[in-house]
Amino acid sequence: MPVSESSDASSAATAIRFLQQVLNDRAAGRTRTLAEYRALFPGHEQLVTAELAALDSERDEPAGDGGPLEFAASGGRYSSPTTIGRGGMGTILRVFDPALGREVAMKVLGLDDDETLPEPRALARFLDEARVTGRLQHPGVAAVFELGVDGNQRPYFTMPLIEGRNLESIVTA
């Protein structure tokens, strides 16, 4: 049965709020049970259960096993990060994915030297960008491979590494 757009948007908004809560809790060193998280999000118990199970299964993977909660800086799945761009919301890195034997682009919320947790509004915009882009299927739009949280608790998503001129150089030419 197809899910309505408003139901889908509501679920996405709840998932974002849930991820924000988990990030804030982990940053504060607070541990909550599944029951506590379910109580914080009444009416969305199934979503909370599924999202927490996914986060916990990724978190329990050993270092170097490719879990999305690990990052190149902490010996995780991606290696050899090189900054290739910066914007108002984040940093784009060229990273190597040894599991697939290829270089990919990784967009990380925040700047290279920023160790603070993202503001909830910025986090929501970033996750919306990743999820909306991930749903699009068009030759002119880069696919999203993975959405995760790095070892520094910064959200990221990966996509194909596209070589060539950037939009600014094309427009000003």
mmCIF file with all atom_site columns, N, CA, C and O in Angstrom, residues 120-138:
data_model
loop_
_atom_site.group_PDB
_atom_site.id
_atom_site.type_symbol
_atom_site.label_atom_id
_atom_site.label_alt_id
_atom_site.label_comp_id
_atom_site.label_asym_id
_atom_site.label_entity_id
_atom_site.label_seq_id
_atom_site.pdbx_PDB_ins_code
_atom_site.Cartn_x
_atom_site.Cartn_y
_atom_site.Cartn_z
_atom_site.occupancy
_atom_site.B_iso_or_equiv
_atom_site.pdbx_formal_charge
_atom_site.auth_seq_id
_atom_site.auth_comp_id
_atom_site.auth_asym_id
_atom_site.auth_atom_id
_atom_site.pdbx_PDB_model_num
ATOM 1  N N  . PRO A 1 120 ? 20.063 22.045 15.477  1.00 0.00 ? 120 PRO A N  1
ATOM 2  C CA . PRO A 1 120 ? 18.963 21.197 14.996  1.00 0.00 ? 120 PRO A CA 1
ATOM 3  C C  . PRO A 1 120 ? 18.420 21.619 13.629  1.00 0.00 ? 120 PRO A C  1
ATOM 4  O O  . PRO A 1 120 ? 18.117 20.770 12.798  1.00 0.00 ? 120 PRO A O  1
ATOM 5  N N  . ARG A 1 121 ? 18.338 22.914 13.372  1.00 0.00 ? 121 ARG A N  1
ATOM 6  C CA . ARG A 1 121 ? 17.812 23.393 12.084  1.00 0.00 ? 121 ARG A CA 1
ATOM 7  C C  . ARG A 1 121 ? 18.758 23.006 10.936  1.00 0.00 ? 121 ARG A C  1
ATOM 8  O O  . ARG A 1 121 ? 18.313 22.574 9.878   1.00 0.00 ? 121 ARG A O  1
ATOM 9  N N  . ALA A 1 122 ? 20.071 23.158 11.157  1.00 0.00 ? 122 ALA A N  1
ATOM 10 C CA . ALA A 1 122 ? 21.047 22.786 10.131  1.00 0.00 ? 122 ALA A CA 1
ATOM 11 C C  . ALA A 1 122 ? 21.037 21.276 9.908   1.00 0.00 ? 122 ALA A C  1
ATOM 12 O O  . ALA A 1 122 ? 21.119 20.805 8.761   1.00 0.00 ? 122 ALA A O  1
ATOM 13 N N  . LEU A 1 123 ? 20.922 20.523 10.987  1.00 0.00 ? 123 LEU A N  1
ATOM 14 C CA . LEU A 1 123 ? 20.863 19.068 10.869  1.00 0.00 ? 123 LEU A CA 1
ATOM 15 C C  . LEU A 1 123 ? 19.632 18.646 10.073  1.00 0.00 ? 123 LEU A C  1
ATOM 16 O O  . LEU A 1 123 ? 19.717 17.806 9.176   1.00 0.00 ? 123 LEU A O  1
ATOM 17 N N  . ALA A 1 124 ? 18.487 19.264 10.362  1.00 0.00 ? 124 ALA A N  1
ATOM 18 C CA . ALA A 1 124 ? 17.257 18.929 9.645   1.00 0.00 ? 124 ALA A CA 1
ATOM 19 C C  . ALA A 1 124 ? 17.391 19.231 8.156   1.00 0.00 ? 124 ALA A C  1
ATOM 20 O O  . ALA A 1 124 ? 16.998 18.420 7.310   1.00 0.00 ? 124 ALA A O  1
ATOM 21 N N  . ARG A 1 125 ? 17.972 20.369 7.813   1.00 0.00 ? 125 ARG A N  1
ATOM 22 C CA . ARG A 1 125 ? 18.165 20.731 6.400   1.00 0.00 ? 125 ARG A CA 1
ATOM 23 C C  . ARG A 1 125 ? 19.110 19.749 5.715   1.00 0.00 ? 125 ARG A C  1
ATOM 24 O O  . ARG A 1 125 ? 18.899 19.340 4.578   1.00 0.00 ? 125 ARG A O  1
ATOM 25 N N  . PHE A 1 126 ? 20.186 19.385 6.393   1.00 0.00 ? 126 PHE A N  1
ATOM 26 C CA . PHE A 1 126 ? 21.170 18.463 5.840   1.00 0.00 ? 126 PHE A CA 1
ATOM 27 C C  . PHE A 1 126 ? 20.530 17.097 5.575   1.00 0.00 ? 126 PHE A C  1
ATOM 28 O O  . PHE A 1 126 ? 20.690 16.518 4.503   1.00 0.00 ? 126 PHE A O  1
ATOM 29 N N  . LEU A 1 127 ? 19.797 16.578 6.565   1.00 0.00 ? 127 LEU A N  1
ATOM 30 C CA . LEU A 1 127 ? 19.154 15.277 6.396   1.00 0.00 ? 127 LEU A CA 1
ATOM 31 C C  . LEU A 1 127 ? 18.078 15.325 5.326   1.00 0.00 ? 127 LEU A C  1
ATOM 32 O O  . LEU A 1 127 ? 17.927 14.375 4.552   1.00 0.00 ? 127 LEU A O  1
ATOM 33 N N  . ASP A 1 128 ? 17.354 16.433 5.256   1.00 0.00 ? 128 ASP A N  1
ATOM 34 C CA . ASP A 1 128 ? 16.365 16.590 4.181   1.00 0.00 ? 128 ASP A CA 1
ATOM 35 C C  . ASP A 1 128 ? 17.042 16.538 2.819   1.00 0.00 ? 128 ASP A C  1
ATOM 36 O O  . ASP A 1 128 ? 16.557 15.889 1.897   1.00 0.00 ? 128 ASP A O  1
ATOM 37 N N  . GLU A 1 129 ? 18.172 17.241 2.699   1.00 0.00 ? 129 GLU A N  1
ATOM 38 C CA . GLU A 1 129 ? 18.908 17.245 1.425   1.00 0.00 ? 129 GLU A CA 1
ATOM 39 C C  . GLU A 1 129 ? 19.312 15.824 1.040   1.00 0.00 ? 129 GLU A C  1
ATOM 40 O O  . GLU A 1 129 ? 19.123 15.392 -0.099  1.00 0.00 ? 129 GLU A O  1
ATOM 41 N N  . ALA A 1 130 ? 19.861 15.076 1.995   1.00 0.00 ? 130 ALA A N  1
ATOM 42 C CA . ALA A 1 130 ? 20.307 13.716 1.700   1.00 0.00 ? 130 ALA A CA 1
ATOM 43 C C  . ALA A 1 130 ? 19.141 12.816 1.318   1.00 0.00 ? 130 ALA A C  1
ATOM 44 O O  . ALA A 1 130 ? 19.211 12.064 0.348   1.00 0.00 ? 130 ALA A O  1
ATOM 45 N N  . ARG A 1 131 ? 18.052 12.914 2.054   1.00 0.00 ? 131 ARG A N  1
ATOM 46 C CA . ARG A 1 131 ? 16.908 12.034 1.796   1.00 0.00 ? 131 ARG A CA 1
ATOM 47 C C  . ARG A 1 131 ? 16.194 12.380 0.495   1.00 0.00 ? 131 ARG A C  1
ATOM 48 O O  . ARG A 1 131 ? 15.792 11.493 -0.248  1.00 0.00 ? 131 ARG A O  1
ATOM 49 N N  . VAL A 1 132 ? 16.006 13.659 0.245   1.00 0.00 ? 132 VAL A N  1
ATOM 50 C CA . VAL A 1 132 ? 15.343 14.067 -0.999  1.00 0.00 ? 132 VAL A CA 1
ATOM 51 C C  . VAL A 1 132 ? 16.209 13.686 -2.193  1.00 0.00 ? 132 VAL A C  1
ATOM 52 O O  . VAL A 1 132 ? 15.730 13.098 -3.173  1.00 0.00 ? 132 VAL A O  1
ATOM 53 N N  . THR A 1 133 ? 17.504 13.985 -2.109  1.00 0.00 ? 133 THR A N  1
ATOM 54 C CA . THR A 1 133 ? 18.418 13.633 -3.196  1.00 0.00 ? 133 THR A CA 1
ATOM 55 C C  . THR A 1 133 ? 18.454 12.123 -3.391  1.00 0.00 ? 133 THR A C  1
ATOM 56 O O  . THR A 1 133 ? 18.508 11.627 -4.519  1.00 0.00 ? 133 THR A O  1
ATOM 57 N N  . GLY A 1 134 ? 18.406 11.390 -2.296  1.00 0.00 ? 134 GLY A N  1
ATOM 58 C CA . GLY A 1 134 ? 18.424 9.932  -2.372  1.00 0.00 ? 134 GLY A CA 1
ATOM 59 C C  . GLY A 1 134 ? 17.213 9.345  -3.063  1.00 0.00 ? 134 GLY A C  1
ATOM 60 O O  . GLY A 1 134 ? 17.268 8.244  -3.605  1.00 0.00 ? 134 GLY A O  1
ATOM 61 N N  . ARG A 1 135 ? 16.114 10.070 -3.049  1.00 0.00 ? 135 ARG A N  1
ATOM 62 C CA . ARG A 1 135 ? 14.891 9.588  -3.700  1.00 0.00 ? 135 ARG A CA 1
ATOM 63 C C  . ARG A 1 135 ? 14.834 9.925  -5.186  1.00 0.00 ? 135 ARG A C  1
ATOM 64 O O  . ARG A 1 135 ? 14.062 9.330  -5.932  1.00 0.00 ? 135 ARG A O  1
ATOM 65 N N  . LEU A 1 136 ? 15.618 10.900 -5.605  1.00 0.00 ? 136 LEU A N  1
ATOM 66 C CA . LEU A 1 136 ? 15.586 11.329 -7.002  1.00 0.00 ? 136 LEU A CA 1
ATOM 67 C C  . LEU A 1 136 ? 16.330 10.335 -7.879  1.00 0.00 ? 136 LEU A C  1
ATOM 68 O O  . LEU A 1 136 ? 17.368 9.809  -7.500  1.00 0.00 ? 136 LEU A O  1
ATOM 69 N N  . GLN A 1 137 ? 15.793 10.108 -9.041  1.00 0.00 ? 137 GLN A N  1
ATOM 70 C CA . GLN A 1 137 ? 16.453 9.258  -10.024 1.00 0.00 ? 137 GLN A CA 1
ATOM 71 C C  . GLN A 1 137 ? 16.454 10.004 -11.344 1.00 0.00 ? 137 GLN A C  1
ATOM 72 O O  . GLN A 1 137 ? 15.471 9.984  -12.084 1.00 0.00 ? 137 GLN A O  1
ATOM 73 N N  . HIS A 1 138 ? 17.565 10.678 -11.605 1.00 0.00 ? 138 HIS A N  1
ATOM 74 C CA . HIS A 1 138 ? 17.684 11.487 -12.815 1.00 0.00 ? 138 HIS A CA 1
ATOM 75 C C  . HIS A 1 138 ? 19.157 11.513 -13.198 1.00 0.00 ? 138 HIS A C  1
ATOM 76 O O  . HIS A 1 138 ? 20.030 11.592 -12.328 1.00 0.00 ? 138 HIS A O  1
#
